[in-house]
mmCIF file of C-alpha atoms in Angstrom:
data_model
loop_
_atom_site.group_PDB
_atom_site.id
_atom_site.type_symbol
_atom_site.label_atom_id
_atom_site.label_comp_id
_atom_site.label_asym_id
_atom_site.label_seq_id
_atom_site.Cartn_x
_atom_site.Cartn_y
_atom_site.Cartn_z
ATOM 1 C CA MET O 200 -10.665 -18.364 -25.499
ATOM 2 C CA GLN O 201 -13.456 -16.956 -27.654
ATOM 3 C CA TYR O 202 -13.163 -13.557 -25.857
ATOM 4 C CA ILE O 203 -9.360 -13.583 -26.477
ATOM 5 C CA GLU O 204 -9.737 -14.211 -30.221
ATOM 6 C CA LYS O 205 -12.468 -11.596 -30.582
ATOM 7 C CA SER O 206 -10.546 -8.811 -28.783
ATOM 8 C CA ASP O 207 -9.215 -6.008 -30.786
ATOM 9 C CA ILE O 208 -6.341 -5.648 -28.365
ATOM 10 C CA TYR O 209 -5.403 -9.249 -29.082
ATOM 11 C CA THR O 210 -5.477 -8.601 -32.840
ATOM 12 C CA PHE O 211 -3.482 -5.417 -32.351
ATOM 13 C CA SER O 212 -0.764 -7.039 -30.281
ATOM 14 C CA ARG O 213 -0.992 -10.387 -28.620
ATOM 15 C CA THR O 214 1.879 -9.597 -26.306
ATOM 16 C CA LEU O 215 0.297 -6.279 -25.075
ATOM 17 C CA PHE O 216 -3.000 -8.178 -24.543
ATOM 18 C CA PHE O 217 -1.447 -10.643 -22.119
ATOM 19 C CA ILE O 218 0.609 -7.939 -20.440
ATOM 20 C CA PHE O 219 -2.566 -5.845 -19.717
ATOM 21 C CA LEU O 220 -4.439 -9.061 -18.719
ATOM 22 C CA PHE O 221 -1.897 -10.210 -16.207
ATOM 23 C CA ARG O 222 0.229 -7.277 -15.097
ATOM 24 C CA ALA O 223 -2.017 -6.603 -12.149
ATOM 25 C CA SER O 224 -1.422 -10.189 -10.880
ATOM 26 C CA ILE O 225 2.383 -10.359 -10.910
ATOM 27 C CA ASP O 226 3.766 -7.553 -8.671
ATOM 28 C CA ILE O 227 4.882 -9.794 -5.887
ATOM 29 C CA PRO O 228 6.365 -12.637 -8.144
ATOM 30 C CA LEU O 229 8.398 -9.956 -10.021
ATOM 31 C CA GLU O 230 9.849 -8.781 -6.608
ATOM 32 C CA PHE O 231 11.443 -12.222 -6.328
ATOM 33 C CA THR O 232 13.124 -11.927 -9.700
ATOM 34 C CA LYS O 233 15.203 -8.947 -8.761
ATOM 35 C CA ILE O 234 18.909 -9.101 -8.646
ATOM 36 C CA GLY O 235 20.665 -5.902 -7.682
ATOM 37 C CA GLY O 236 17.342 -4.038 -8.020
ATOM 38 C CA ILE O 237 16.723 -5.212 -11.584
ATOM 39 C CA GLY O 238 14.464 -8.085 -12.495
ATOM 40 C CA LEU O 239 11.871 -9.416 -14.906
ATOM 41 C CA GLY O 240 9.733 -6.387 -14.371
ATOM 42 C CA ALA O 241 12.497 -4.275 -16.027
ATOM 43 C CA LEU O 242 12.424 -6.546 -19.028
ATOM 44 C CA ILE O 243 8.628 -6.180 -19.341
ATOM 45 C CA ASN O 244 9.073 -2.302 -19.044
ATOM 46 C CA LEU O 245 11.690 -2.437 -21.844
ATOM 47 C CA PHE O 246 9.356 -4.614 -23.989
ATOM 48 C CA VAL O 247 6.573 -2.122 -23.673
ATOM 49 C CA PHE O 248 8.895 0.678 -24.675
ATOM 50 C CA PHE O 249 10.233 -1.502 -27.624
ATOM 51 C CA ILE O 250 6.622 -2.015 -28.851
ATOM 52 C CA THR O 251 6.101 1.875 -28.752
ATOM 53 C CA CYS O 252 9.238 2.400 -30.768
ATOM 54 C CA CYS O 253 8.101 -0.254 -33.339
ATOM 55 C CA LEU O 254 4.777 1.446 -33.667
ATOM 56 C CA ILE O 255 6.380 4.844 -34.153
ATOM 57 C CA SER O 256 8.941 3.297 -36.609
ATOM 58 C CA ALA O 257 6.112 1.820 -38.608
ATOM 59 C CA GLN O 258 4.679 5.287 -38.959
ATOM 60 C CA LYS O 259 8.005 6.535 -40.313
ATOM 61 C CA PHE O 260 8.822 8.126 -36.945
ATOM 62 C CA LYS O 261 5.976 10.567 -37.014
ATOM 63 C CA VAL O 262 4.931 10.776 -33.359
ATOM 64 C CA PRO O 263 1.458 11.903 -32.971
ATOM 65 C CA GLN O 264 1.544 15.388 -31.505
ATOM 66 C CA ALA O 265 -1.668 14.949 -29.508
ATOM 67 C CA ALA O 266 0.032 11.949 -27.780
ATOM 68 C CA ILE O 267 3.473 13.504 -26.932
ATOM 69 C CA ARG O 268 2.550 17.207 -26.390
ATOM 70 C CA PRO O 269 1.099 16.753 -22.821
ATOM 71 C CA PHE O 270 4.195 14.981 -21.605
ATOM 72 C CA LEU O 271 6.978 16.665 -23.477
ATOM 73 C CA ILE O 272 8.135 19.368 -21.061
ATOM 74 C CA PHE O 273 7.908 16.971 -18.157
ATOM 75 C CA ILE O 274 9.975 14.459 -20.055
ATOM 76 C CA ILE O 275 12.648 17.027 -20.869
ATOM 77 C CA PHE O 276 13.039 18.181 -17.287
ATOM 78 C CA GLY O 277 13.053 14.433 -16.204
ATOM 79 C CA LEU O 278 15.947 13.726 -18.468
ATOM 80 C CA ILE O 279 17.866 16.780 -17.164
ATOM 81 C CA SER O 280 17.200 15.645 -13.677
ATOM 82 C CA ILE O 281 18.962 12.484 -14.372
ATOM 83 C CA LEU O 282 22.114 14.288 -15.475
ATOM 84 C CA VAL O 283 22.277 16.352 -12.221
ATOM 85 C CA SER O 284 21.588 13.425 -10.007
ATOM 86 C CA PRO O 285 24.231 12.057 -7.673
ATOM 87 C CA ILE O 286 22.879 8.590 -8.390
ATOM 88 C CA PRO O 287 22.250 8.881 -12.230
ATOM 89 C CA ILE O 288 21.819 5.069 -12.884
ATOM 90 C CA GLU O 289 19.177 4.783 -10.116
ATOM 91 C CA SER O 290 17.517 7.959 -11.390
ATOM 92 C CA ALA O 291 17.493 6.786 -14.993
ATOM 93 C CA ARG O 292 16.122 3.434 -14.058
ATOM 94 C CA SER O 293 13.311 5.097 -11.994
ATOM 95 C CA PHE O 294 12.446 7.687 -14.638
ATOM 96 C CA PHE O 295 12.218 4.944 -17.245
ATOM 97 C CA SER O 296 8.999 3.773 -15.392
ATOM 98 C CA VAL O 297 7.438 7.265 -16.173
ATOM 99 C CA ILE O 298 8.653 6.841 -19.839
ATOM 100 C CA THR O 299 6.615 3.596 -19.958
ATOM 101 C CA TYR O 300 3.486 5.580 -18.804
ATOM 102 C CA VAL O 301 3.943 7.827 -21.829
ATOM 103 C CA SER O 302 4.615 4.729 -23.937
ATOM 104 C CA VAL O 303 1.201 3.158 -22.851
ATOM 105 C CA PHE O 304 -0.511 6.449 -23.629
ATOM 106 C CA ILE O 305 1.048 6.543 -27.078
ATOM 107 C CA ILE O 306 0.153 2.863 -27.622
ATOM 108 C CA SER O 307 -3.486 3.761 -26.862
ATOM 109 C CA TYR O 308 -3.344 6.240 -29.810
ATOM 110 C CA TYR O 309 -2.147 3.609 -32.268
ATOM 111 C CA TYR O 310 -4.621 1.075 -30.873
ATOM 112 C CA ILE O 311 -7.508 3.421 -31.414
ATOM 113 C CA TYR O 312 -6.380 4.431 -34.895
ATOM 114 C CA SER O 313 -5.798 0.903 -35.975
ATOM 115 C CA GLY O 314 -9.569 0.270 -35.488
ATOM 116 C CA GLY O 315 -9.505 -0.653 -31.788
ATOM 117 C CA LYS O 316 -12.617 -0.178 -29.800
ATOM 118 C CA TYR O 317 -13.147 1.336 -26.255
ATOM 119 C CA GLU O 318 -15.180 -1.749 -25.333
ATOM 120 C CA ASP O 319 -12.169 -4.117 -25.649
ATOM 121 C CA CYS O 320 -9.994 -1.698 -23.559
ATOM 122 C CA ARG O 321 -12.769 -1.863 -20.865
ATOM 123 C CA ASN O 322 -13.011 -5.627 -21.071
ATOM 124 C CA VAL O 323 -9.188 -6.413 -20.803
ATOM 125 C CA ILE O 324 -8.891 -4.076 -17.771
ATOM 126 C CA ILE O 325 -11.867 -5.503 -15.969
ATOM 127 C CA TYR O 326 -10.765 -9.069 -16.723
ATOM 128 C CA SER O 327 -7.322 -8.214 -15.340
ATOM 129 C CA SER O 328 -9.016 -7.989 -11.969
ATOM 130 C CA VAL O 329 -9.968 -11.693 -11.879
ATOM 131 C CA VAL O 330 -6.828 -12.993 -10.391
ATOM 132 C CA PRO O 331 -6.413 -10.079 -7.948
ATOM 133 C CA PHE O 332 -9.958 -10.468 -6.702
ATOM 134 C CA PHE O 333 -9.581 -14.167 -6.408
ATOM 135 C CA PHE O 334 -6.546 -13.718 -4.056
ATOM 136 C CA ALA O 335 -8.263 -10.831 -2.268
ATOM 137 C CA PHE O 336 -11.193 -13.064 -1.363
ATOM 138 C CA PHE O 337 -8.954 -15.487 0.497
ATOM 139 C CA GLU O 338 -6.892 -12.693 1.973
ATOM 140 C CA ILE O 339 -10.061 -11.091 3.366
ATOM 141 C CA PHE O 340 -10.968 -14.388 4.985
ATOM 142 C CA MET O 341 -7.528 -14.348 6.742
ATOM 143 C CA ILE O 342 -7.977 -10.804 7.801
ATOM 144 C CA PHE O 343 -11.157 -11.703 9.538
ATOM 145 C CA ILE O 344 -9.591 -14.514 11.293
ATOM 146 C CA ASN O 345 -6.671 -12.561 12.427
ATOM 147 C CA GLY O 346 -8.703 -9.581 13.328
ATOM 148 C CA GLU O 347 -6.420 -6.970 11.674
ATOM 149 C CA GLY O 348 -4.478 -6.219 8.597
ATOM 150 C CA ARG O 349 -4.822 -4.292 5.220
ATOM 151 C CA LEU O 350 -5.662 -5.895 2.010
ATOM 152 C CA TYR O 351 -2.780 -6.219 -0.499
ATOM 153 C CA SER O 352 -4.060 -8.915 -2.932
ATOM 154 C CA THR O 353 -1.467 -9.512 -5.725
ATOM 155 C CA PHE O 354 0.137 -5.957 -5.341
ATOM 156 C CA SER O 355 3.080 -4.959 -3.451
ATOM 157 C CA HIS O 356 1.332 -2.394 -1.273
ATOM 158 C CA PRO O 357 -2.289 -1.760 -0.191
ATOM 159 C CA ASN O 358 -2.429 1.705 -1.588
ATOM 160 C CA ILE O 359 -1.643 0.491 -5.244
ATOM 161 C CA PHE O 360 -4.369 -2.160 -4.839
ATOM 162 C CA ALA O 361 -6.767 0.525 -3.518
ATOM 163 C CA PHE O 362 -6.339 2.747 -6.464
ATOM 164 C CA TYR O 363 -6.655 -0.183 -8.808
ATOM 165 C CA CYS O 364 -9.987 -0.893 -7.220
ATOM 166 C CA VAL O 365 -11.093 2.730 -7.891
ATOM 167 C CA LEU O 366 -10.145 2.316 -11.545
ATOM 168 C CA ILE O 367 -11.932 -1.098 -11.859
ATOM 169 C CA PHE O 368 -15.080 0.310 -10.145
ATOM 170 C CA SER O 369 -15.103 3.529 -12.382
ATOM 171 C CA ILE O 370 -14.680 1.587 -15.633
ATOM 172 C CA SER O 371 -17.434 -0.842 -14.676
ATOM 173 C CA MET O 372 -19.736 2.009 -13.619
ATOM 174 C CA ILE O 373 -19.593 3.653 -17.005
ATOM 175 C CA ASP O 374 -21.350 0.804 -18.810
ATOM 176 C CA PHE O 375 -23.518 -0.209 -15.912
ATOM 177 C CA VAL O 376 -25.036 3.299 -15.715
ATOM 178 C CA LYS O 377 -25.322 3.582 -19.557
ATOM 179 C CA LYS O 378 -27.263 0.187 -19.703
ATOM 180 C CA GLU O 379 -25.826 -0.488 -23.215
ATOM 181 C CA CYS O 380 -24.061 -3.866 -22.599
ATOM 182 C CA ASP O 381 -25.383 -7.285 -21.629
ATOM 183 C CA ILE O 382 -23.015 -7.937 -18.706
ATOM 184 C CA ARG O 383 -24.590 -5.465 -16.191
ATOM 185 C CA GLY O 384 -25.057 -8.212 -13.656
ATOM 186 C CA ARG O 385 -21.390 -9.068 -13.710
ATOM 187 C CA LEU O 386 -20.429 -5.328 -13.649
ATOM 188 C CA LEU O 387 -22.565 -4.811 -10.550
ATOM 189 C CA PHE O 388 -20.712 -7.624 -8.852
ATOM 190 C CA VAL O 389 -17.349 -6.200 -9.923
ATOM 191 C CA MET O 390 -18.282 -2.773 -8.642
ATOM 192 C CA PHE O 391 -19.602 -4.160 -5.313
ATOM 193 C CA PHE O 392 -16.512 -6.241 -4.713
ATOM 194 C CA SER O 393 -14.248 -3.422 -5.745
ATOM 195 C CA VAL O 394 -15.655 -1.204 -3.036
ATOM 196 C CA PHE O 395 -15.398 -3.822 -0.412
ATOM 197 C CA CYS O 396 -11.811 -4.434 -1.266
ATOM 198 C CA LEU O 397 -11.188 -0.742 -1.289
ATOM 199 C CA LEU O 398 -12.488 -0.487 2.246
ATOM 200 C CA MET O 399 -10.286 -3.457 3.373
ATOM 201 C CA THR O 400 -7.189 -1.702 1.982
ATOM 202 C CA GLN O 401 -7.824 0.984 4.661
ATOM 203 C CA THR O 402 -6.339 3.612 2.205
ATOM 204 C CA ARG O 403 -8.035 6.875 2.995
ATOM 205 C CA SER O 404 -6.685 8.615 -0.084
ATOM 206 C CA ALA O 405 -8.241 6.019 -2.329
ATOM 207 C CA TRP O 406 -11.584 6.373 -0.448
ATOM 208 C CA LEU O 407 -11.356 10.084 -1.312
ATOM 209 C CA ALA O 408 -10.460 9.209 -4.956
ATOM 210 C CA LEU O 409 -13.645 7.271 -5.345
ATOM 211 C CA PHE O 410 -15.743 10.002 -3.765
ATOM 212 C CA ILE O 411 -14.234 12.436 -6.265
ATOM 213 C CA VAL O 412 -15.168 10.116 -9.205
ATOM 214 C CA LEU O 413 -18.699 9.842 -8.012
ATOM 215 C CA LEU O 414 -18.961 13.463 -7.175
ATOM 216 C CA THR O 415 -17.812 14.429 -10.659
ATOM 217 C CA TYR O 416 -20.232 12.101 -12.233
ATOM 218 C CA GLY O 417 -22.927 13.589 -10.135
ATOM 219 C CA ILE O 418 -22.168 17.157 -11.040
ATOM 220 C CA PHE O 419 -21.659 16.689 -14.761
ATOM 221 C CA ALA O 420 -23.991 13.809 -15.602
ATOM 222 C CA ASN O 421 -26.690 13.110 -12.893
ATOM 223 C CA ARG O 422 -27.471 15.754 -10.230
ATOM 224 C CA LYS O 423 -29.903 13.617 -8.460
ATOM 225 C CA PHE O 424 -27.172 11.096 -7.890
ATOM 226 C CA LEU O 425 -25.542 13.691 -5.420
ATOM 227 C CA ILE O 426 -28.365 12.890 -3.051
ATOM 228 C CA TYR O 427 -27.572 9.121 -3.024
ATOM 229 C CA LEU O 428 -23.797 9.920 -2.785
ATOM 230 C CA PHE O 429 -24.331 12.028 0.311
ATOM 231 C CA LEU O 430 -26.494 9.346 1.997
ATOM 232 C CA MET O 431 -24.033 6.542 1.071
ATOM 233 C CA THR O 432 -21.072 8.536 2.386
ATOM 234 C CA SER O 433 -22.947 9.248 5.636
ATOM 235 C CA CYS O 434 -23.662 5.458 6.057
ATOM 236 C CA LEU O 435 -20.078 4.608 5.566
ATOM 237 C CA PHE O 436 -19.155 6.452 8.848
ATOM 238 C CA PHE O 437 -21.142 3.860 10.812
ATOM 239 C CA ILE O 438 -18.584 1.121 9.724
ATOM 240 C CA PRO O 439 -16.056 0.707 12.510
ATOM 241 C CA LEU O 440 -13.148 0.305 10.062
ATOM 242 C CA VAL O 441 -13.927 3.647 8.561
ATOM 243 C CA GLN O 442 -14.442 5.297 11.882
ATOM 244 C CA ASP O 443 -10.956 4.054 13.161
ATOM 245 C CA ARG O 444 -9.130 5.426 10.066
ATOM 246 C CA VAL O 445 -10.841 8.730 10.267
ATOM 247 C CA ILE O 446 -10.361 9.089 14.053
ATOM 248 C CA ASP O 447 -6.685 8.319 13.514
ATOM 249 C CA LEU O 448 -6.277 11.577 11.687
ATOM 250 C CA PHE O 449 -7.108 13.477 14.839
ATOM 251 C CA SER O 450 -4.630 11.785 17.055
ATOM 252 C CA GLY O 451 -0.712 11.743 17.032
ATOM 253 C CA ASN O 452 -0.544 15.328 15.482
ATOM 254 C CA ASP O 453 2.034 16.865 17.797
ATOM 255 C CA VAL O 454 5.656 16.504 16.686
ATOM 256 C CA ASN O 455 6.816 17.055 20.329
ATOM 257 C CA GLU O 456 4.961 13.816 21.337
ATOM 258 C CA VAL O 457 7.393 11.898 19.140
ATOM 259 C CA LEU O 458 10.262 12.942 21.389
ATOM 260 C CA GLN O 459 8.247 11.476 24.367
ATOM 261 C CA GLY O 460 7.937 8.205 22.741
ATOM 262 C CA GLU O 461 4.514 8.655 20.994
ATOM 263 C CA ALA O 462 3.864 7.991 17.351
ATOM 264 C CA LEU O 463 2.672 10.440 14.794
ATOM 265 C CA ASN O 464 -0.229 9.499 12.597
ATOM 266 C CA SER O 465 0.711 8.949 8.900
ATOM 267 C CA TYR O 466 -0.718 12.325 7.758
ATOM 268 C CA ALA O 467 1.130 14.324 10.421
ATOM 269 C CA TRP O 468 4.286 12.497 9.634
ATOM 270 C CA ARG O 469 3.994 13.235 5.974
ATOM 271 C CA LYS O 470 3.496 16.998 6.645
ATOM 272 C CA LEU O 471 6.564 16.955 8.754
ATOM 273 C CA VAL O 472 8.560 15.320 5.906
ATOM 274 C CA TRP O 473 7.220 17.884 3.353
ATOM 275 C CA ASN O 474 7.974 20.940 5.484
ATOM 276 C CA SER O 475 11.442 19.614 6.362
ATOM 277 C CA SER O 476 12.334 19.220 2.629
ATOM 278 C CA GLU O 477 11.333 22.897 1.707
ATOM 279 C CA ASP O 478 14.775 24.331 2.290
ATOM 280 C CA MET O 479 16.407 21.848 -0.129
ATOM 281 C CA ILE O 480 13.824 22.298 -2.673
ATOM 282 C CA PHE O 481 14.716 25.963 -2.943
ATOM 283 C CA GLN O 482 18.408 25.304 -2.996
ATOM 284 C CA SER O 483 17.875 23.839 -6.474
ATOM 285 C CA PRO O 484 14.596 25.158 -7.761
ATOM 286 C CA ILE O 485 15.019 24.825 -11.456
ATOM 287 C CA PHE O 486 16.280 21.310 -12.143
ATOM 288 C CA GLY O 487 16.006 19.799 -8.784
ATOM 289 C CA HIS O 488 18.402 17.361 -7.062
ATOM 290 C CA GLY O 489 17.930 14.489 -9.469
ATOM 291 C CA TYR O 490 14.952 12.182 -10.258
ATOM 292 C CA ASN O 491 14.088 9.959 -7.289
ATOM 293 C CA THR O 492 16.699 11.433 -4.912
ATOM 294 C CA PHE O 493 14.353 12.532 -2.226
ATOM 295 C CA SER O 494 15.087 9.331 -0.202
ATOM 296 C CA TYR O 495 18.705 9.682 -1.004
ATOM 297 C CA TYR O 496 18.890 13.033 0.745
ATOM 298 C CA PHE O 497 16.270 12.157 3.390
ATOM 299 C CA GLU O 498 18.507 12.015 6.384
ATOM 300 C CA ASP O 499 20.109 15.406 5.412
ATOM 301 C CA PHE O 500 16.917 17.355 6.065
ATOM 302 C CA PHE O 501 14.615 15.252 8.196
ATOM 303 C CA PRO O 502 14.874 16.471 11.866
ATOM 304 C CA LEU O 503 13.927 13.217 13.726
ATOM 305 C CA PRO O 504 16.045 10.076 14.027
ATOM 306 C CA THR O 505 15.197 7.384 11.714
ATOM 307 C CA ASP O 506 16.450 4.043 10.575
ATOM 308 C CA LYS O 507 15.052 4.337 6.951
ATOM 309 C CA ASN O 508 15.059 6.755 4.165
ATOM 310 C CA TYR O 509 11.603 7.596 2.736
ATOM 311 C CA ASP O 510 10.128 9.055 -0.311
ATOM 312 C CA ALA O 511 7.904 12.246 -0.074
ATOM 313 C CA HIS O 512 4.496 10.569 -0.164
ATOM 314 C CA ASN O 513 3.486 13.616 -2.055
ATOM 315 C CA THR O 514 3.792 13.684 -5.817
ATOM 316 C CA TYR O 515 4.164 17.457 -6.039
ATOM 317 C CA VAL O 516 6.888 17.586 -3.289
ATOM 318 C CA GLN O 517 8.611 14.736 -4.851
ATOM 319 C CA VAL O 518 8.705 16.268 -8.273
ATOM 320 C CA ALA O 519 9.649 19.698 -6.968
ATOM 321 C CA PHE O 520 12.586 18.165 -4.995
ATOM 322 C CA ASP O 521 13.632 15.776 -7.698
ATOM 323 C CA MET O 522 12.964 17.816 -10.884
ATOM 324 C CA GLY O 523 12.530 21.454 -9.916
ATOM 325 C CA LEU O 524 9.557 23.723 -9.495
ATOM 326 C CA ILE O 525 8.997 24.160 -13.182
ATOM 327 C CA SER O 526 8.400 20.357 -13.494
ATOM 328 C CA VAL O 527 5.504 20.665 -11.107
ATOM 329 C CA PHE O 528 3.686 22.976 -13.562
ATOM 330 C CA ALA O 529 4.752 20.763 -16.439
ATOM 331 C CA TYR O 530 3.307 17.756 -14.442
ATOM 332 C CA LEU O 531 -0.028 19.600 -13.978
ATOM 333 C CA PHE O 532 -0.074 20.606 -17.595
ATOM 334 C CA ILE O 533 -0.366 16.935 -18.545
ATOM 335 C CA TYR O 534 -3.655 16.700 -16.731
ATOM 336 C CA TYR O 535 -4.878 20.126 -18.053
ATOM 337 C CA CYS O 536 -4.449 18.683 -21.614
ATOM 338 C CA VAL O 537 -6.391 15.639 -20.752
ATOM 339 C CA VAL O 538 -9.198 17.220 -18.864
ATOM 340 C CA ASN O 539 -9.543 19.887 -21.420
ATOM 341 C CA LYS O 540 -10.118 17.365 -24.118
ATOM 342 C CA MET O 541 -12.477 15.312 -22.082
ATOM 343 C CA ARG O 542 -14.431 18.457 -21.189
ATOM 344 C CA GLN O 543 -14.910 19.287 -24.919
ATOM 345 C CA LEU O 544 -16.193 15.777 -25.499
ATOM 346 C CA LEU O 545 -18.566 15.743 -22.381
ATOM 347 C CA ARG O 546 -21.501 16.926 -24.419
ATOM 348 C CA PHE O 547 -21.532 13.719 -26.397
ATOM 349 C CA ASP O 548 -21.287 11.164 -23.683
ATOM 350 C CA LYS O 549 -21.839 12.710 -20.217
ATOM 351 C CA VAL O 550 -21.492 9.321 -18.354
ATOM 352 C CA LYS O 551 -18.193 8.172 -19.854
ATOM 353 C CA TYR O 552 -16.416 11.493 -19.857
ATOM 354 C CA SER O 553 -17.674 12.620 -16.463
ATOM 355 C CA ILE O 554 -16.534 9.408 -14.787
ATOM 356 C CA SER O 555 -13.224 9.576 -16.811
ATOM 357 C CA MET O 556 -12.677 13.172 -15.719
ATOM 358 C CA GLY O 557 -13.381 12.153 -12.177
ATOM 359 C CA LEU O 558 -10.618 9.461 -12.438
ATOM 360 C CA VAL O 559 -8.247 12.219 -13.640
ATOM 361 C CA PHE O 560 -9.403 14.692 -10.940
ATOM 362 C CA SER O 561 -8.827 12.030 -8.315
ATOM 363 C CA TYR O 562 -5.345 11.268 -9.562
ATOM 364 C CA ILE O 563 -4.420 14.866 -9.384
ATOM 365 C CA LEU O 564 -5.802 15.394 -5.874
ATOM 366 C CA VAL O 565 -4.574 12.223 -4.218
ATOM 367 C CA GLY O 566 -1.126 13.076 -5.522
ATOM 368 C CA TYR O 567 -1.138 15.347 -2.465
ATOM 369 C CA SER O 568 -0.582 12.331 -0.174
ATOM 370 C CA ASP O 569 0.660 9.517 -2.336
ATOM 371 C CA ASN O 570 3.599 8.748 -4.585
ATOM 372 C CA MET O 571 1.429 8.207 -7.564
ATOM 373 C CA LEU O 572 4.167 8.231 -10.117
ATOM 374 C CA PHE O 573 5.750 5.095 -8.312
ATOM 375 C CA TYR O 574 2.689 2.872 -8.710
ATOM 376 C CA LEU O 575 3.732 1.302 -12.086
ATOM 377 C CA ALA O 576 1.118 -1.374 -12.567
ATOM 378 C CA TYR O 577 -1.753 0.902 -11.709
ATOM 379 C CA ASN O 578 -0.300 3.637 -14.008
ATOM 380 C CA TRP O 579 -0.243 1.313 -17.000
ATOM 381 C CA TYR O 580 -3.991 0.607 -16.617
ATOM 382 C CA PHE O 581 -4.813 4.239 -15.837
ATOM 383 C CA TRP O 582 -2.865 5.720 -18.799
ATOM 384 C CA PHE O 583 -4.091 3.047 -21.262
ATOM 385 C CA PHE O 584 -7.780 3.690 -20.256
ATOM 386 C CA VAL O 585 -7.303 7.449 -20.323
ATOM 387 C CA GLY O 586 -5.544 7.287 -23.652
ATOM 388 C CA VAL O 587 -8.320 5.197 -25.224
ATOM 389 C CA VAL O 588 -10.894 7.682 -23.953
ATOM 390 C CA TYR O 589 -8.771 10.616 -24.957
ATOM 391 C CA PHE O 590 -8.326 9.414 -28.487
ATOM 392 C CA ASP O 591 -11.697 7.833 -29.015
ATOM 393 C CA LYS O 592 -12.464 8.320 -32.757
ATOM 394 C CA ASN O 593 -16.235 8.199 -32.395
ATOM 395 C CA SER O 594 -16.323 11.147 -29.971
ATOM 396 C CA GLU O 595 -13.842 13.082 -32.178
ATOM 397 C CA VAL O 596 -16.047 12.547 -35.263
ATOM 398 C CA MET O 597 -18.962 13.864 -33.357
ATOM 399 C CA PHE O 598 -16.966 16.919 -32.150
ATOM 400 C CA GLU O 599 -15.801 17.721 -35.626
ATOM 401 C CA LYS O 600 -19.345 17.641 -36.923
ATOM 402 C CA TYR O 601 -20.496 19.776 -33.960
ATOM 403 C CA GLU O 602 -17.730 22.386 -34.663
ATOM 404 C CA ARG O 603 -18.766 22.670 -38.364
#
C-alpha cells in the first residue's frame, strides 16, 4: 500500500496505475467476457484511448509533435486500409488496438512532463509480473509432471509471455547493472526467473530477442560482457529443451513431404505462407487489402489444404498485405525515430539506453517471424517503457546542455 501511494503513476492516474499493474494478469479472463468478439478488453482499450483524449484536451488539443510524428504516416495508411477492407468493422476493431499503442506512448509523454519519474515506470512494470510469475511457478510444476508443454502463464499464448519475460528481464537488468537501487537482490531473482520462464515458453524468436538485447548492451556499454554472452549462449545449447527446438529448424523443411503426410516445421510453414501471399501483395501495393485481412484471404492464396485461416506470423508481410508497401516503410520509420533519439542520449546513460535500444532492435527483428502488432498486453508495457525512456526529461536537459 505504501508503494502504491508513493508511486508517481498512481498520483498521475489511479486507473492507469491499476491497468498497468494488472493488465498482464487478465488476458485469459478477458477472453471469457467476449460476446461476438467484443468483451471487457475492448472497454479497457476504449478507456485508455479516452484517458489520452482527456490529456490532450487538458492541453487545449496541442498534441506533442515528438509523440505523434513517428506514428502519423502509419496511422493515416491504417485508417485508409479500413476503408478498403472487405470487413471494415473487423479491420477497425483490430486497428484500434494499434491506436491504443500510440495512446500509451502519448500517455508516457504527459506522465513524464507532469513530473513522473522513470523509476516508478520501472517499478509498476516489474510489479506487474508478480501474478504472471506466480501462475508460471505452478504451471512449470505441471509441465515437469506431464513431461511436455509450453509455458503460457496468464497470457493467451506462449509467445506473448515470452516477449513479456524479455521486457521484464531487460528493465530489471538496467538497474541491476547500474547498482543505483536498493533492490538488486530482488532484481536478480526477477532476472533469473524471467530467463527460466523464457526457456519454458520454447519461443525461439524471444530467445533471439533476449540475445539481441544483451548483444546491444555489450557493444555499446560493456565490451567485456560480450565474452560472458558468448559463454552463456554456448552453455544453453547443452540444455535438451534448447537442443530440441534448434534441431526442429532443420527437419520438416520440404513442402513436398507435406503431400506425403509429413509435417513442416513452424519456420518452413511460415516461409510457405509468406511466399504464397506475394502475388496478392502486389495486386494492391499502395493501400493493401484492408487491415487484418490476411487471414480473411488466406484460403485464396495458400496452396495447401487447411481447415483454418492464419495470420502472416510476420509483421512486415502482414503490414504489406493489409496496408500496402508504403506502410512497411512507415512502420520502420517509427523505430527509426525512437532509436535515433536513444542513440543521441546514449552518451549520458550507456546502460539504460543501450538496453532500451536492444529492446527496440529485438522488436524490429523478431517481427520477421511474429505478429508483434497483435500482442496487445505486451505492446502496452513495451510502448509505455519506451515512451518514458524516450521522453526522459533528465536526459533531455543533459542533451541540451551538451549541444550548447
